[in-house]
XYZ file of C-alpha atoms in Angstrom:
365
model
C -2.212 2.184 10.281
C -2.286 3.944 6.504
C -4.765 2.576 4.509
C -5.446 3.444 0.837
C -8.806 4.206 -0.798
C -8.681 3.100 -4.260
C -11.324 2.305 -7.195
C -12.616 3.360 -10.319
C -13.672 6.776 -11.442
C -17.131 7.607 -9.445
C -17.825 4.943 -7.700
C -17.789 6.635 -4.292
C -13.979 6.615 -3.110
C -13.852 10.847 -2.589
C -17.465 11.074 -1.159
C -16.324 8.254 1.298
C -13.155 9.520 2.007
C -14.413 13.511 2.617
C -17.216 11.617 4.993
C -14.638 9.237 7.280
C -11.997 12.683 7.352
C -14.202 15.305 6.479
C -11.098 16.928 5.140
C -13.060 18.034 1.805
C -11.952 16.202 -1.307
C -13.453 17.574 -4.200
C -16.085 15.671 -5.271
C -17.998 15.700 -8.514
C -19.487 13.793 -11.341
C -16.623 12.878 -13.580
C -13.289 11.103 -13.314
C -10.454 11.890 -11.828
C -11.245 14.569 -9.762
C -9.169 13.547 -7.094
C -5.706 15.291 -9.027
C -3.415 14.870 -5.839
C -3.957 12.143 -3.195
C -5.819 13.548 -0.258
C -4.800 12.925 3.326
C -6.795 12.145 6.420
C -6.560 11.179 9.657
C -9.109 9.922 11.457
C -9.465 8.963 15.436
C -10.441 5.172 16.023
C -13.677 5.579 18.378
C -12.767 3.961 21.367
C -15.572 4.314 24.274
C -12.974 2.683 27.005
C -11.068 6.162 26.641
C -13.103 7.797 28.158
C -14.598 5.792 30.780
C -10.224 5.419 32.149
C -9.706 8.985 31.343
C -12.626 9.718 34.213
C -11.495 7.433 36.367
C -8.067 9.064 36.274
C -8.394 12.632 35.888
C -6.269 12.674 32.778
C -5.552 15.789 31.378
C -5.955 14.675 27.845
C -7.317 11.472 25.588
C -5.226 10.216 23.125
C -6.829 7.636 20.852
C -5.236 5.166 17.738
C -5.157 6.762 14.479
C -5.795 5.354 10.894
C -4.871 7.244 7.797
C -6.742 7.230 4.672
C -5.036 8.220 1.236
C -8.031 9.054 -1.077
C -6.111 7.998 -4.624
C -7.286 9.364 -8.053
C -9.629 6.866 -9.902
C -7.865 4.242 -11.854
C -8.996 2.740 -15.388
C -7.765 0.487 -17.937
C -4.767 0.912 -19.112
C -3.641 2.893 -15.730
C -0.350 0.552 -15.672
C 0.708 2.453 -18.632
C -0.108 5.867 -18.233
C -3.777 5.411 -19.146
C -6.059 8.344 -17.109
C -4.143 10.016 -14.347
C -1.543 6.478 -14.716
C 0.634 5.076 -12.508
C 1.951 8.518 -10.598
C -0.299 6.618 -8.311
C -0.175 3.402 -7.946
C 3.047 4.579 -5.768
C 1.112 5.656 -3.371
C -0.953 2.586 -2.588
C 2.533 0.995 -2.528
C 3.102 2.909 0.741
C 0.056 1.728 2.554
C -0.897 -0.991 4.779
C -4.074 -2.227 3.425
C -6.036 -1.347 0.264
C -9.826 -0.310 0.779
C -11.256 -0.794 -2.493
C -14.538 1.068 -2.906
C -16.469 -0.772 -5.451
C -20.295 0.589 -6.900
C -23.156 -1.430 -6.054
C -26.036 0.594 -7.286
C -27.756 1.872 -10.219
C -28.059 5.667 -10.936
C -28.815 6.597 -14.298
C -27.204 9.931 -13.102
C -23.908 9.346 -11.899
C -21.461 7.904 -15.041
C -20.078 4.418 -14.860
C -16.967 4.504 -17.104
C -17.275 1.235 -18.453
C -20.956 1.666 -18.972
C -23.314 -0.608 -16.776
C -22.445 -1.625 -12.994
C -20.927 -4.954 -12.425
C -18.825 -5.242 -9.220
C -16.825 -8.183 -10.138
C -15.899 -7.010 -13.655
C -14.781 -3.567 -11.961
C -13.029 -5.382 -8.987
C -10.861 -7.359 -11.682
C -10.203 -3.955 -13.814
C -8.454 -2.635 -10.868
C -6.571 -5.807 -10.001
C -5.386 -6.198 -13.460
C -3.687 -2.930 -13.480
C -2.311 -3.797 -9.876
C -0.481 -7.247 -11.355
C 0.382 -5.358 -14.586
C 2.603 -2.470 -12.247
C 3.999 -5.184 -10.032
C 5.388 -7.084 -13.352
C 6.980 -3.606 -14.804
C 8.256 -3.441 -11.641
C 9.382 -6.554 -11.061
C 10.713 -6.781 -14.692
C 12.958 -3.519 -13.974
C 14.719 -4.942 -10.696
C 15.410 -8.260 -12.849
C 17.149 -6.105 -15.510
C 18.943 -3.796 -12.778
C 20.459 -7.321 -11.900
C 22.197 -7.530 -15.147
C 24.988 -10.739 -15.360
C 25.446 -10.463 -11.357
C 23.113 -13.383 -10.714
C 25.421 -16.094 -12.435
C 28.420 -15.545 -9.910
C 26.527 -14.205 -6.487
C 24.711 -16.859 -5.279
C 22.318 -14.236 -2.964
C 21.205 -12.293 -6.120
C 20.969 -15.814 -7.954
C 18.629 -16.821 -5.233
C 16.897 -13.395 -5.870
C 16.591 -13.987 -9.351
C 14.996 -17.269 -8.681
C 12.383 -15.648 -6.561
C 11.404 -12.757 -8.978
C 11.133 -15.000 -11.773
C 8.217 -17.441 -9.751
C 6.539 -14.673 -8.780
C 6.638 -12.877 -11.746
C 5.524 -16.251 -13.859
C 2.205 -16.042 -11.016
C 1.240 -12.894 -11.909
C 1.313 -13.279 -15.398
C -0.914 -15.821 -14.996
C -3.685 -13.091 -13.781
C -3.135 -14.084 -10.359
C -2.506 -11.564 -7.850
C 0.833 -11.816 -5.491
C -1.047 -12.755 -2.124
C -2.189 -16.035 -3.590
C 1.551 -17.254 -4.466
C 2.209 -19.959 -1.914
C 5.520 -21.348 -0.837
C 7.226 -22.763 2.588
C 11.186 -21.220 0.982
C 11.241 -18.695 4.363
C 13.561 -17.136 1.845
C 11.032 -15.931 -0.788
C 8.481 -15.160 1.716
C 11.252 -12.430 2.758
C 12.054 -11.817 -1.247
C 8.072 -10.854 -1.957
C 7.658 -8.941 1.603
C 10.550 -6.787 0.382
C 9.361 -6.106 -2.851
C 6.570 -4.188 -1.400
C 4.018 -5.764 -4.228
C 0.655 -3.902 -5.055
C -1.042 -7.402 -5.302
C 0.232 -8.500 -1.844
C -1.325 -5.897 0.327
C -4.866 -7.180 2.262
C -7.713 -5.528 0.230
C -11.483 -4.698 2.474
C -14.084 -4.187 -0.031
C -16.050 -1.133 0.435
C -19.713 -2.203 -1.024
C -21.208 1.264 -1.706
C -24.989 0.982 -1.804
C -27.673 3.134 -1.905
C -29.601 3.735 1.642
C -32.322 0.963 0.979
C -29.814 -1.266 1.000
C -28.296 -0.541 4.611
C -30.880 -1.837 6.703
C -30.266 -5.792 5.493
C -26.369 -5.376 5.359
C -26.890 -6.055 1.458
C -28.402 -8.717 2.038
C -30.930 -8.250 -1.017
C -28.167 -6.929 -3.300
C -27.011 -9.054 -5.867
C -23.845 -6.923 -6.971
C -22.994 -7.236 -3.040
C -23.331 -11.060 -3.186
C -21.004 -10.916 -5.828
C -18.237 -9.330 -4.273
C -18.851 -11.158 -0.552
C -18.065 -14.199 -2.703
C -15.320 -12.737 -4.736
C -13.928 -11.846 -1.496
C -13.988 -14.923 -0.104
C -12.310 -16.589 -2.341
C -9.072 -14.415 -1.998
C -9.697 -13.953 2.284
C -10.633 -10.511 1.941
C -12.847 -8.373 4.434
C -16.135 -6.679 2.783
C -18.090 -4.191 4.424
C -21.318 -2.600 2.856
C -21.450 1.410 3.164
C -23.391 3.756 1.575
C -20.909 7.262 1.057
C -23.975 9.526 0.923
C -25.555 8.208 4.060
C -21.855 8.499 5.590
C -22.156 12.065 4.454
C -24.887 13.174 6.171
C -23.597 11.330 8.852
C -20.265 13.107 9.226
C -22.388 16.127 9.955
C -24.338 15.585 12.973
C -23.209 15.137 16.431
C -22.858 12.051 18.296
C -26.375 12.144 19.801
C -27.720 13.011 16.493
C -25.799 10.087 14.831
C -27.210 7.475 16.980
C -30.821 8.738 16.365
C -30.268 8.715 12.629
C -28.337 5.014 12.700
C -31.323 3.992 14.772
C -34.107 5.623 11.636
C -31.741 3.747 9.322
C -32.273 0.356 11.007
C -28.759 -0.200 11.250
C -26.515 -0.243 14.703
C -22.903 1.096 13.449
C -21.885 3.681 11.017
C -19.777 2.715 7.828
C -16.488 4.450 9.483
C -17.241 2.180 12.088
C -17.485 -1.253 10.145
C -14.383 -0.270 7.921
C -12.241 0.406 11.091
C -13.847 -3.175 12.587
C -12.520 -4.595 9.170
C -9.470 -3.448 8.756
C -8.324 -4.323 12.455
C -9.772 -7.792 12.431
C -8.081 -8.408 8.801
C -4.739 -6.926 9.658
C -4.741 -8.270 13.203
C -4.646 -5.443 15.082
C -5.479 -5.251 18.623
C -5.223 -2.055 21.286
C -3.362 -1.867 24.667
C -4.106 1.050 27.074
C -2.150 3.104 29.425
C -3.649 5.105 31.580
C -2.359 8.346 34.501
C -3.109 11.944 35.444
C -1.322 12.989 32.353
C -2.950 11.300 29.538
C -5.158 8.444 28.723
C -4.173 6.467 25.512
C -4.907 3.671 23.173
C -1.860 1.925 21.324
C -2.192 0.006 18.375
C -0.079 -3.496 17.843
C -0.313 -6.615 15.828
C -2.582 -9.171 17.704
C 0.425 -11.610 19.678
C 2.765 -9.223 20.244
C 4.319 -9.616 23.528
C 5.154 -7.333 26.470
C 8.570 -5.748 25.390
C 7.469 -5.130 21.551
C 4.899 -3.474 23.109
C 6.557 -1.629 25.170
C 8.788 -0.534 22.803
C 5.531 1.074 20.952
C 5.407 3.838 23.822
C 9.671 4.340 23.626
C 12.687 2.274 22.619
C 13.876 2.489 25.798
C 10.981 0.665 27.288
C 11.780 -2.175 25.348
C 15.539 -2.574 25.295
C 15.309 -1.783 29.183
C 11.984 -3.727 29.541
C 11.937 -5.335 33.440
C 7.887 -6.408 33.815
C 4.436 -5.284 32.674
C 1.865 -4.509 35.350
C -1.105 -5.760 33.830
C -4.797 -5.644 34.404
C -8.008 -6.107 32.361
C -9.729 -2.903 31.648
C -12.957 -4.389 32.349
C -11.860 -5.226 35.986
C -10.294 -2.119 36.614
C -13.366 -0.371 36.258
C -15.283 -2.615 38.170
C -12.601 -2.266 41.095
C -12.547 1.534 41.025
C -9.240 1.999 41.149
C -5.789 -0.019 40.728
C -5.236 0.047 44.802
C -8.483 -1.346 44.484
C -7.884 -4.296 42.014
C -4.579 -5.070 43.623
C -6.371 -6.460 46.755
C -8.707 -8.499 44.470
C -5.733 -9.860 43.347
C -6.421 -8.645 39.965
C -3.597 -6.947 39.143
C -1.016 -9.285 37.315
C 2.941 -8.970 37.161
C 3.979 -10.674 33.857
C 7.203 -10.845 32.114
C 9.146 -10.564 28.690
C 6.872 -13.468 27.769
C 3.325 -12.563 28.190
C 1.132 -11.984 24.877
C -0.647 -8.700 25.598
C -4.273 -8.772 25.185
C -6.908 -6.356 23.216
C -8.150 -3.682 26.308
C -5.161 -4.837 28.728
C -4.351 -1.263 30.732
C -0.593 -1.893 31.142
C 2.452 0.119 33.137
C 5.384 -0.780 32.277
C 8.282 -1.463 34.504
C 11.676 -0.818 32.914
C 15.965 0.354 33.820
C 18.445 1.353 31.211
């Protein structure tokens, strides 16, 4: 899973991104520090690792990865070279998901480009320059179609496609809100790879107060929660100076400091809780002497897609899944164990795997 941290100039989207990678994005008071995008990769905490990795000796833990793209600070204008520009808006392009940090406090000491802090107003700066790149874009692949439309009845069809969509987002409206049933312009927009397509989790950075009641007393957080749910976005409330400190203790001291903070999770936490439950993600397990590991697939997928996760060749030579909850398997001790119970399941090309199913997979080619 990539996901790409976007948002206006200091609002929090480098301190958050050095605190969930700790890979040290410079960080300061002004815009566009961020010159290049910044890479990290971060483990998805996963107790159940560890707890199969004891029970079978492995010799190593492999957990699901997410990867954050920290992208310079966009303004108005960024659609046409305004700021740093659109150099890149071509990287969110090449993400999953969009976490878009937006400021939720007052500090008389940290700049606010536009002046004065008003979520809302900031969300819609961004997502203006979002439609205005998708239409450019969109506007160059109708022109690259030239006279071919009129006799091909595919790029005619095409043609048909880019011109609703475009017509929607010149209407302010961002991509993911066009709806249709025509199967073939779902496939048209999908391909086109659109900025305003991609799911967006809100990243409500507060000051620490602010933690303890989830935002609850925050009015600029109310504001986005509702902007959010109007457009079936995910919003989680962080503050990037708590997660700061909090990238620099260990896990003992992490829990004690949650626990003075009044609040049960850290912000790395809730964002990787978001972004799985709005991009339907689920994890499967496998488990031996060699490794212990957590696989990430789409929430329905069934046995032989997910199969094919671990190798091709488990897929196209897919035979039968041996299948058992996680939770049982620990209970039972072992899988000899769970097979008396009767807990251990044989299921076929048709079975939907499960989030925290610890799966073998039987396969010939």
């Amino acid at each position: 899973m990539k996901l790409g941290i976007v948002g206006l100039p200091n609002v929090g989207k480098s301190t958050l991104f050095n605190s969930i990678t700790k890979a040290g994005a410079e960080s300061a008071n002004y815009p566009f520090c961020t010159i290049d995008p910044n890479v990290g990769v971060v483990a998805v905490p996963d107790e159940r690792l560890q707890k199969l990795s004891d029970l079978y000796n492995s010799r190593q833990i492999v957990p699901a990865v997410i990867e954050f793209v920290d992208i310079a600070g966009l303004v108005k204008g960024a659609s046409k070279g305004e700021g740093l520009g659109n150099q890149f808006l071509a990287n969110i392009r090449e993400v999953d998901a969009i976490v878009h940090v937006v400021r939720c406090f007052e500090d008389a000491n940290i700049i606010h480009v536009e002046g004065s802090v008003d979520a809302v107003r900031d969300i819609d700066t961004i997502n203006m320059e979002l439609i205005f790149s998708d239409i450019e874009m969109i506007e160059r692949r109708i022109a690259r179609m030239g006279k071919g439309a009129k006799s091909d009845k595919t790029l005619a069809k095409e043609l048909s496609c880019l011109e609703k969509i475009k017509a929607h987002l010149e209407e302010g409206k961002l991509a993911k809100t066009y709806e249709t049933d025509d199967e073939d312009d779902l496939a048209c927009i999908a391909a086109l790879n659109l900025l305003t397509a991609k799911k967006t989790i809100y990243a409500a950075n507060v000051v620490e107060d602010d933690l303890a009641d989830d935002g609850a007393s925050n009015d600029q957080v109310a504001a986005v929660r509702a902007f959010a749910k109007e457009e079936g976005s995910e919003v989680f409330v962080i503050s990037a100076r708590i997660e700061q400190e909090i990238a620099e203790l260990d896990d003992d001291e992490k829990q004690e400091f949650l626990e003075t903070l009044g609040i049960s999770e850290s912000g790395l936490d809730k964002l990787i809780r978001a972004s799985y439950a709005l991009l339907g993600l689920i994890s499967f397990l496998t488990a031996g002497e060699k490794e212990t590991r957590a696989w990430t697939i789409k929430n329905g997928t069934k046995a032989p897609q997910a199969a094919g996760k671990i190798h091709t060749d488990f897929e196209r030579g897919f035979i039968r899944a041996e299948v058992i909850d996680y939770k049982d398997l620990l209970e039972c001790g072992s899988i000899p164990a769970a097979k008396a119970k009767g807990l251990v399941r044989l299921e076929g090309k048709e079975y939907v795997v499960r989030d925290g199913d610890v799966i073998e997979f039987l396969f010939n080619v």
